[in-house]
Short mmCIF file of C-alpha atoms in Angstrom, two decimals:
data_model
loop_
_atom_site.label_atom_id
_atom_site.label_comp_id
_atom_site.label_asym_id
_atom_site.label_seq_id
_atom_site.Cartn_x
_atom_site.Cartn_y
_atom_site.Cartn_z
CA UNK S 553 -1.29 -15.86 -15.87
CA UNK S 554 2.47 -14.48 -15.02
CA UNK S 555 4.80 -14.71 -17.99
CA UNK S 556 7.73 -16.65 -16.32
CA UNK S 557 10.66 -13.85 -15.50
CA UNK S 558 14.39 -14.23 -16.67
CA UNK S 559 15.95 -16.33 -13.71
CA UNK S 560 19.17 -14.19 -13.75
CA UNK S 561 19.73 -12.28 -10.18
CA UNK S 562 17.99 -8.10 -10.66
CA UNK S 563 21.30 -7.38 -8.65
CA UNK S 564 24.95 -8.70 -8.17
CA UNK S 565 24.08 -10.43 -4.94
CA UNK S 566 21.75 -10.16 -2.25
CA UNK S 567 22.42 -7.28 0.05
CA UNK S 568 21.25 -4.90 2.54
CA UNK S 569 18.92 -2.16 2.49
CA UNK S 570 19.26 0.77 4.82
CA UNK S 571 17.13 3.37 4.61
CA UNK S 572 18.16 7.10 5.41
CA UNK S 573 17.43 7.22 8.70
CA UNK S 574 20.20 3.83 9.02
CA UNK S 575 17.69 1.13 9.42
CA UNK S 576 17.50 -1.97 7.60
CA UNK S 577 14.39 -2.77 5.67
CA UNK S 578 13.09 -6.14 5.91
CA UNK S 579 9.53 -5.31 5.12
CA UNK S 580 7.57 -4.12 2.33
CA UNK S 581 4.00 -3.45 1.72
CA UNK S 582 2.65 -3.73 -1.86
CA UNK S 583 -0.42 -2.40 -3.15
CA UNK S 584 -1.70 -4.41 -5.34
CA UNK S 585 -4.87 -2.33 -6.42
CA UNK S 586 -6.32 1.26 -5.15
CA UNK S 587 -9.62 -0.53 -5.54
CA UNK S 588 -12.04 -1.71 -2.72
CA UNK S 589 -15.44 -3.50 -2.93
CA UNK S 590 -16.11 -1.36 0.80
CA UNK S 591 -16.33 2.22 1.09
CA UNK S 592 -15.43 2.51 4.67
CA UNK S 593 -15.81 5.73 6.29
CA UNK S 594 -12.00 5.83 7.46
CA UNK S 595 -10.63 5.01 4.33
CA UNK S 596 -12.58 6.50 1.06
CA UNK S 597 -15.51 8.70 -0.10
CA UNK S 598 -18.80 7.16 -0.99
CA UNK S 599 -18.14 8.75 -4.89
CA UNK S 600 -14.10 7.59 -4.66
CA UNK S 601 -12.35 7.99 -7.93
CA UNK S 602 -9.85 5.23 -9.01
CA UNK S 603 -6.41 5.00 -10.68
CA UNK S 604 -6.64 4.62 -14.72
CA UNK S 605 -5.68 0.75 -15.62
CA UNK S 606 -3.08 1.87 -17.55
CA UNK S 607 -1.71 3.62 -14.47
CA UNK S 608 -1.37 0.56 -12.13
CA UNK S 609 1.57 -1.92 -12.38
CA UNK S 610 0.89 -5.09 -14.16
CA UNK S 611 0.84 -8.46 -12.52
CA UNK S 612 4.27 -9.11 -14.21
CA UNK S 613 5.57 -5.96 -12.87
CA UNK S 614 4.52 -6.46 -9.39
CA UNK S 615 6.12 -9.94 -9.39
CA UNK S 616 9.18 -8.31 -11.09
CA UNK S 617 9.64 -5.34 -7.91
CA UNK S 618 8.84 -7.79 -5.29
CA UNK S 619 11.85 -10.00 -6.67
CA UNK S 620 13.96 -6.89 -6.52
CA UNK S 621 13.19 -6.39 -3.28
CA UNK S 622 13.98 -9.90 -2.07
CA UNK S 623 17.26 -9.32 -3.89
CA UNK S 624 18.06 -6.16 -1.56
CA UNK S 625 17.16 -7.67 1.54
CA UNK S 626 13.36 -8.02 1.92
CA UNK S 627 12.17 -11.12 3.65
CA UNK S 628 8.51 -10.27 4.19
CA UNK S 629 6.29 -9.07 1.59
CA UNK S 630 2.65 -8.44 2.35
CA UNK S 631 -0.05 -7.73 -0.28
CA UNK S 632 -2.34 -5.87 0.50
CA UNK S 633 -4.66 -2.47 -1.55
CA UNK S 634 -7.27 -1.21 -1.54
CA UNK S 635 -8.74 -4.69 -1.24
CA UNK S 636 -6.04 -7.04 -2.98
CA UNK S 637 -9.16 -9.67 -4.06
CA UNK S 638 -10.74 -7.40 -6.21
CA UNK S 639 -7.14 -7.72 -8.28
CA UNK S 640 -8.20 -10.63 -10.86
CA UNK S 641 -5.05 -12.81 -11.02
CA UNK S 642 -4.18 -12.27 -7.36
CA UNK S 643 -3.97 -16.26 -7.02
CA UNK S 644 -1.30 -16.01 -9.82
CA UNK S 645 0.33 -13.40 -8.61
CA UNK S 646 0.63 -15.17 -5.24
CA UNK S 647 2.19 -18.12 -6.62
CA UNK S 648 4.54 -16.07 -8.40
CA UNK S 649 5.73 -13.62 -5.41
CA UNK S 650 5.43 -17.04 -2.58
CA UNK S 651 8.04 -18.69 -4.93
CA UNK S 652 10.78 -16.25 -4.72
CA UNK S 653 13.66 -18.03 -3.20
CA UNK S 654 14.77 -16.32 -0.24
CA UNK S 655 11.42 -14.28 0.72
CA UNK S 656 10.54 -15.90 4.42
CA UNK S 657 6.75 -14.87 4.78
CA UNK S 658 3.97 -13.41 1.88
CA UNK S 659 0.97 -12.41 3.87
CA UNK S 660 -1.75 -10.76 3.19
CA UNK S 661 -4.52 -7.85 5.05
CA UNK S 662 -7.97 -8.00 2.97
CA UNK S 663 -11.65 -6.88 4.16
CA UNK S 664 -12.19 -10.49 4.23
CA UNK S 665 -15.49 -9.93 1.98
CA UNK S 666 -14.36 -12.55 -1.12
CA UNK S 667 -12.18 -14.56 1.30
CA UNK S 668 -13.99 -17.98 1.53
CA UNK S 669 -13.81 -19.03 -1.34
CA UNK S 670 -10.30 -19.20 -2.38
CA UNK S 671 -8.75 -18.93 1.32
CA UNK S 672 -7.36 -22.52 0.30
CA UNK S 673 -6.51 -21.29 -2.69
CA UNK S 674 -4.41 -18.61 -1.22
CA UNK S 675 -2.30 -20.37 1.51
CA UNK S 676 -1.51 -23.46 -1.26
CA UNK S 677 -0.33 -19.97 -3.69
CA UNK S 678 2.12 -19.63 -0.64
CA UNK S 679 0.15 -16.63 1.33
CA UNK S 680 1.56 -17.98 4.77
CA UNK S 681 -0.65 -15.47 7.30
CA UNK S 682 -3.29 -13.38 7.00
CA UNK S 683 -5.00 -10.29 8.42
CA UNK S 684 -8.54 -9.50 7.89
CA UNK S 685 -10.29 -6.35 8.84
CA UNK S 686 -13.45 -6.36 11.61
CA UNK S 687 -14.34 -3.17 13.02
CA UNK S 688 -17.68 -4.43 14.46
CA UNK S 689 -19.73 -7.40 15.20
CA UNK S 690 -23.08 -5.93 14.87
CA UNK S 691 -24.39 -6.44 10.82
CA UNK S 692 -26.29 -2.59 11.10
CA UNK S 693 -23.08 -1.07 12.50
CA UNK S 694 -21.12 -3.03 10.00
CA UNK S 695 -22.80 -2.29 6.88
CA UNK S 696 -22.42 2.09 8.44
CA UNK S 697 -18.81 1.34 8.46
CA UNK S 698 -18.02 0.10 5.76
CA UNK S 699 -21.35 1.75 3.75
CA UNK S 700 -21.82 -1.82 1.55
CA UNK S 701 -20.66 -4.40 3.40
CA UNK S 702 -22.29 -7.29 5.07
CA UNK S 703 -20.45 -8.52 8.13
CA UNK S 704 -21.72 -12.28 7.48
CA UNK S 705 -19.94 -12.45 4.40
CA UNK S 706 -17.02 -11.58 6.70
CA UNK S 707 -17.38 -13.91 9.41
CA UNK S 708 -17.68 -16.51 6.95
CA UNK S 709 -14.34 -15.69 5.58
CA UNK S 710 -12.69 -15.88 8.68
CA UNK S 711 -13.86 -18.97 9.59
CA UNK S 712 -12.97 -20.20 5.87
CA UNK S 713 -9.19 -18.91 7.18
CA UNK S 714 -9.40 -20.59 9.99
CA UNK S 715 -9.69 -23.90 8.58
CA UNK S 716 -7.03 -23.33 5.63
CA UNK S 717 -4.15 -23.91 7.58
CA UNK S 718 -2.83 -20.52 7.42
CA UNK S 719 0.45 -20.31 10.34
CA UNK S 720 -1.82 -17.23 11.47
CA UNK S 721 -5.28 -15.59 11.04
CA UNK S 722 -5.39 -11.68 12.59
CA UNK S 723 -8.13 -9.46 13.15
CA UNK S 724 -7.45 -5.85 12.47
CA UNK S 725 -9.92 -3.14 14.04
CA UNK S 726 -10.49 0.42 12.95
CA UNK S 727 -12.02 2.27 16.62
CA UNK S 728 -13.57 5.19 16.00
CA UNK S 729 -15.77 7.07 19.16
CA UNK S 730 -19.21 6.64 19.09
CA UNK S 731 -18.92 4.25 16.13
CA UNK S 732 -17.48 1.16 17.31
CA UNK S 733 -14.99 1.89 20.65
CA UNK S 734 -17.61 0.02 22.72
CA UNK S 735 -17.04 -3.25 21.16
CA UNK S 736 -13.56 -3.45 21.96
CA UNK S 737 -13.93 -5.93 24.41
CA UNK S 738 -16.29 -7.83 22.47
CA UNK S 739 -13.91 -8.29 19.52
CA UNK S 740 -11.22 -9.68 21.79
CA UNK S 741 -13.93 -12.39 23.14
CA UNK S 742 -14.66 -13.04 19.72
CA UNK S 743 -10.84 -13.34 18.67
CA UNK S 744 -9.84 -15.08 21.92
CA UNK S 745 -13.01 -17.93 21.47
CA UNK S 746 -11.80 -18.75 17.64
CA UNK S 747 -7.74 -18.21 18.55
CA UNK S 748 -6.76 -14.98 16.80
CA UNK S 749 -4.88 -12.51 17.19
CA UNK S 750 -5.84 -9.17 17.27
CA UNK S 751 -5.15 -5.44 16.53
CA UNK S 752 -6.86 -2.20 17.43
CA UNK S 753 -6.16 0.51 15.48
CA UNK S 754 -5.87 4.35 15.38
CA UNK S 755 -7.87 5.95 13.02
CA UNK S 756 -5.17 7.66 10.78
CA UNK S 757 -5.53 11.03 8.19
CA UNK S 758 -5.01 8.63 4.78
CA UNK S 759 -7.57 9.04 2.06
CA UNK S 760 -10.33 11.23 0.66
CA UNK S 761 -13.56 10.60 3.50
CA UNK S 762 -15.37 13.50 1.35
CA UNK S 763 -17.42 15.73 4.88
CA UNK S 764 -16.73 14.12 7.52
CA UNK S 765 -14.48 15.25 10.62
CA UNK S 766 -11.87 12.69 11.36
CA UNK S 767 -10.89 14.74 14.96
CA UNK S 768 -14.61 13.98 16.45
CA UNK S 769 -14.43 10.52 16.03
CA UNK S 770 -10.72 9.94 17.11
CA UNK S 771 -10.33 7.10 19.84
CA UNK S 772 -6.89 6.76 20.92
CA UNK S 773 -4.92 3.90 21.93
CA UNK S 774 -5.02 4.67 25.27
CA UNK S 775 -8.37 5.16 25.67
CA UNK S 776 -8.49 1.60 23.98
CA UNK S 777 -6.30 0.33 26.73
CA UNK S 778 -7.87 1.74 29.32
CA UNK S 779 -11.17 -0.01 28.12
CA UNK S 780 -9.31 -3.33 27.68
CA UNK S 781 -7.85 -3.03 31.17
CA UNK S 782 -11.39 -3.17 32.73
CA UNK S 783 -12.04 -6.51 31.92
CA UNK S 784 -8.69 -8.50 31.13
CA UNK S 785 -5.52 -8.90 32.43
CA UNK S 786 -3.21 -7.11 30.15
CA UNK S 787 0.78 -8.70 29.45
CA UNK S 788 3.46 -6.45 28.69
CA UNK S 789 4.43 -7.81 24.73
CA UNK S 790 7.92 -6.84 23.02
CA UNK S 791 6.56 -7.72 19.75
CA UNK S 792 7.20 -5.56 16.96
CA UNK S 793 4.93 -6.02 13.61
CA UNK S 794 6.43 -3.73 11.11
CA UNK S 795 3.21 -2.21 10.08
CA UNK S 796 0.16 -0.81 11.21
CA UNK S 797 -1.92 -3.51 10.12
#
């Protein structure tokens, strides 16, 4: 549970922030946990070692910077890790960040492994969209990936998103050659049948993978395109996310 915090503004009024480069910041990601129930080969080692306790923010405190931000400017605030369900309290902690006056959108990107059961849960807590990583649709291939996961626990948390009421359920896809970049087009038929969006994305050079060579298993974006091309139409889109997943 989240101690209630002082209602008196962090500052004066609500302003603008700029960042150095002169652009305003509207968005901010907040890790919630380094922790993941996966081990994906993209993202961490197979013998990963976590942040101390003591070293990560408090529920409280996590409420507390996500108010500041609101304060400065902030309008969107996604939670994300690590995988943010492992966090215990993340329902609380939703409530708490979703009822900040003035903060437009809380979403969420998760693995999607511990989704069903409290996808209600979440969108009543206020999480208004949510993303949910699936870099392949075959269960061998999956459980490679991602080293312990099982892809039906997955599906079944999309489809638990799906009926939530959520304003928006994304995929998010991880391509890497000779792993997955063949089931590009499969994912969008699988997005496109159950009416989600969907995002392919670049490996990038974040985390400790322990041996493995991240440059012999790059699959660019336009290499992705290029396979996409082949059997849909593709739309030009001006739409701008604010993050790569």
């Amino acid at each position: 549970m989240i101690s209630r915090v002082a209602s008196a503004p962090l500052v004066p009024e609500r302003s603008r922030l700029i960042d150095s480069f002169g652009r305003e910041v509207t968005y901010v990601r907040l890790s919630i946990t380094d922790r993941c129930d996966f081990r994906c080969v993209y993202c961490m080692s197979e013998k990963m070692e976590f942040l101390p306790r003591s070293e990560i923010l408090s529920l409280e405190e996590i409420s507390l910077v996500a108010r500041a931000f609101v304060e400065l400017g902030v309008s969107k605030i996604r939670l994300t890790g690590g995988e943010p369900l492992v966090r215990k309290g993340v329902l609380d902690l939703a409530r708490s960040i979703g009822g900040i006056q003035g903060l437009d959108a809380l979403v969420m990107t998760t693995n999607g492994s511990r989704l069903a059961p409290i996808a209600e849960d979440l969108r009543a807590a206020g999480v208004r969209r949510i993303n949910i990583s699936l870099d392949s649709l075959d269960p061998e291939r999956f459980r490679k990936l991602t080293r312990v996961g099982e892809l039906e626990d997955v599906l079944v948390g999309i489809e638990a998103a799906r009926q939530a009421g959520f304003d928006s359920v994304k995929l998010n896809a991880v391509v890497l050659k000779n792993r997955n970049h063949d089931e590009v087009v499969d994912l969008v038929r699988f997005a496109v049948e159950r009416e989600l969006d969907i995002s392919f994305i670049e490996e990038m050079p974040l985390g400790d993978v322990g041996e493995r060579l991240r440059g012999e298993e790059f699959y660019p974006s336009d290499a992705i395109r290029q396979d996409l091309s082949a059997a849909f139409e593709l739309l030009p889109s001006t739409y701008v996310s604010g993050g790569p997943a």
